[in-house]
């Protein structure tokens, strides 16, 4: 029996390694391959008229801005190309076409400091979980022409942590919860915000940092839900891990990325707005990157 179990484990590991090698050889681009921070649109969450073979034009009515998709090739040579029949592409309008059940846009980020990296600048250290490379300014777009000077939401969290699209911390037992609508399920008791106002770093660039912490000092014991795995996984975040958040306003977050990573005729690769899909992918696996806007 021991030999049999050991053989099964060894076989499973070999399958995983082989699959990874095959993905690399095929030139597939997965969610974990794209640079962070990025804005990610879940193509599968769009209304049924949209699909990976019929990529949408993104329309941001709040800003009068339209973004056209460029398809990402998964052939060995890779590359990005304009969509065929671009004139016939359907338009997805944020704010009007949104499906109330499943969320569409995610802020894709990476951990740059974990719990063991906490310092006195992260007070209260007891609640500190991680610092990510997503800054506060990338979560919303401050328009000086707005009546409120772009500060209407300054007293609110600009984004909140969710299970996400490629959360490997939830394990095989829990992968289904982070698939489909579950990927936008909020992690209860977990806050995203700037550095503490009492820390020395806040006096410089701390107010733009992206800090994840427990809501209360008791951490998972006080903040977790009865359904523990919805948020207990944040205790295990390590440097380099991917994490996704839902922005308070998708249009503002997209405009923040457009403004921060401006696309020029000489450098189209600077775009940080991607489309992903899990169509045709194994259950529980990472979504495929299918386009960039």
mmCIF file of N, CA and C in Angstrom, residues 32 54 86 109 112 133 141 143 146 151 176 284:
data_model
loop_
_atom_site.group_PDB
_atom_site.id
_atom_site.type_symbol
_atom_site.label_atom_id
_atom_site.label_comp_id
_atom_site.label_asym_id
_atom_site.label_seq_id
_atom_site.Cartn_x
_atom_site.Cartn_y
_atom_site.Cartn_z
ATOM 1 N N UNK A 32 -0.484 33.983 -14.722
ATOM 2 C CA UNK A 32 0.703 34.232 -13.909
ATOM 3 C C UNK A 32 1.902 34.692 -14.730
ATOM 4 N N UNK A 54 -14.635 36.086 -30.152
ATOM 5 C CA UNK A 54 -15.278 37.340 -30.537
ATOM 6 C C UNK A 54 -15.000 38.369 -29.447
ATOM 7 N N UNK A 86 -12.205 43.680 -37.507
ATOM 8 C CA UNK A 86 -12.289 44.593 -36.365
ATOM 9 C C UNK A 86 -13.528 45.477 -36.420
ATOM 10 N N UNK A 109 -2.244 41.601 -9.193
ATOM 11 C CA UNK A 109 -1.066 42.120 -8.501
ATOM 12 C C UNK A 109 -0.186 40.998 -7.970
ATOM 13 N N UNK A 112 4.977 41.782 -2.797
ATOM 14 C CA UNK A 112 6.385 42.200 -2.783
ATOM 15 C C UNK A 112 6.970 42.168 -1.370
ATOM 16 N N UNK A 133 2.265 45.073 -5.238
ATOM 17 C CA UNK A 133 2.777 46.101 -6.151
ATOM 18 C C UNK A 133 1.673 46.944 -6.779
ATOM 19 N N UNK A 141 -9.151 56.670 -10.900
ATOM 20 C CA UNK A 141 -8.644 57.752 -11.746
ATOM 21 C C UNK A 141 -9.199 59.065 -11.242
ATOM 22 N N UNK A 143 -10.081 62.583 -11.715
ATOM 23 C CA UNK A 143 -10.332 63.522 -12.804
ATOM 24 C C UNK A 143 -10.538 64.906 -12.212
ATOM 25 N N UNK A 146 -13.932 66.621 -12.391
ATOM 26 C CA UNK A 146 -15.091 66.199 -11.601
ATOM 27 C C UNK A 146 -15.468 67.276 -10.604
ATOM 28 N N UNK A 151 -12.207 63.299 -5.442
ATOM 29 C CA UNK A 151 -11.918 62.843 -4.084
ATOM 30 C C UNK A 151 -13.130 62.231 -3.405
ATOM 31 N N UNK A 176 -13.007 24.911 -6.663
ATOM 32 C CA UNK A 176 -14.280 25.246 -7.302
ATOM 33 C C UNK A 176 -14.837 26.566 -6.786
ATOM 34 N N UNK A 284 -10.025 24.000 -12.664
ATOM 35 C CA UNK A 284 -9.141 24.428 -11.585
ATOM 36 C C UNK A 284 -7.812 24.972 -12.038
#
